[in-house]
C-alpha positions as CSV (number, residue, x, y, z in Angstrom):
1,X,0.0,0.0,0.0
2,X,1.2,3.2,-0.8
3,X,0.6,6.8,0.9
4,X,2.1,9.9,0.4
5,X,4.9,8.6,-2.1
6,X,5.7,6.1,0.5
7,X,5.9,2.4,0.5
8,X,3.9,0.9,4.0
9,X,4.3,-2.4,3.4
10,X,6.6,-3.2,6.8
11,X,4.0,-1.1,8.5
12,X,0.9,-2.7,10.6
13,X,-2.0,-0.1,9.4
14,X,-4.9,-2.9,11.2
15,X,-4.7,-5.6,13.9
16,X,-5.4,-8.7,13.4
17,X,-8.1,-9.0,16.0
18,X,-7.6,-12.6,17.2
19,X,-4.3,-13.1,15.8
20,X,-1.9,-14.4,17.9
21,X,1.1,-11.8,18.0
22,X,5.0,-12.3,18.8
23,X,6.7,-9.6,19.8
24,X,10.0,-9.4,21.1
25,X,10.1,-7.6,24.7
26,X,12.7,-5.6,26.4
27,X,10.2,-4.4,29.1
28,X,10.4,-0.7,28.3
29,X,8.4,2.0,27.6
30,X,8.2,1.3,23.6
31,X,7.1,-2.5,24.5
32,X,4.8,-2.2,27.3
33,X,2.9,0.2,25.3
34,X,2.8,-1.8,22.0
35,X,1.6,-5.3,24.6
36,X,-1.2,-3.1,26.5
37,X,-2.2,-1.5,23.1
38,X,-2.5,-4.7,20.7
39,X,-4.0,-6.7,23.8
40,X,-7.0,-3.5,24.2
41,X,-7.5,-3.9,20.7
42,X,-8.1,-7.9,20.2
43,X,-4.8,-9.7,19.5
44,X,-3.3,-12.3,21.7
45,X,0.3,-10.8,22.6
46,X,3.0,-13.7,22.8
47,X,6.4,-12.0,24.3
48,X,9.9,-13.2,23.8
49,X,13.0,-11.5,26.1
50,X,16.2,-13.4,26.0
51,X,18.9,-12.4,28.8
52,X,21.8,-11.5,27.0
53,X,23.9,-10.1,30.2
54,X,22.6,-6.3,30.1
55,X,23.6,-4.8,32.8
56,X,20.8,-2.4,33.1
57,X,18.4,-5.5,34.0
58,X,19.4,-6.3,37.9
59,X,15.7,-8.3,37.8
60,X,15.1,-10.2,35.0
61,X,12.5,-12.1,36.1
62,X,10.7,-9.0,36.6
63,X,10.3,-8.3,32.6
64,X,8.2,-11.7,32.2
65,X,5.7,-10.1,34.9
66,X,5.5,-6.7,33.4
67,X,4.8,-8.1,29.9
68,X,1.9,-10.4,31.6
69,X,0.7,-7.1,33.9
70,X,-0.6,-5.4,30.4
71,X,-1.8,-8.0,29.0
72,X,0.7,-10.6,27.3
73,X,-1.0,-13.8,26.7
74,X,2.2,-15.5,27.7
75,X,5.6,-14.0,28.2
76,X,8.6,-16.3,27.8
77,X,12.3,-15.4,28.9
78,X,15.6,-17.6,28.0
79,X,18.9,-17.4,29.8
């Protein structure tokens, strides 16, 4: 689809209502938002976080339970 001379093909213009979703989650603002937004709006919200050593993460654990807290169907973390 095109608008305004640009192409919006990598874009999501509609949910899927009743899709199931994957999203990869790093528990911030940008992610939380898009979880609690495509949950409001029908989809399922399936979130991935892998723990890759970041140092700015002292409670990993913590990142599956804000992902389920707005609204991820199921949030799943590897070590």
């Amino acid at each position: 689809q095109q608008r305004k001379g640009h192409l919006m093909s990598n874009i999501l213009l509609d949910l899927p209502k009743g899709d199931k979703i994957g999203l990869a989650f790093s528990g911030g603002l940008d992610t939380s938002v898009a979880v609690s937004w495509m949950t409001e709006n029908g989809a399922t919200v399936y979130t991935y976080t892998a723990d890759l050593g970041q140092v700015d993460e002292p409670a990993f654990d913590a990142v599956r339970e804000k992902a389920e807290k707005y609204g991820a169907g199921k949030a799943r973390t590897w070590d």
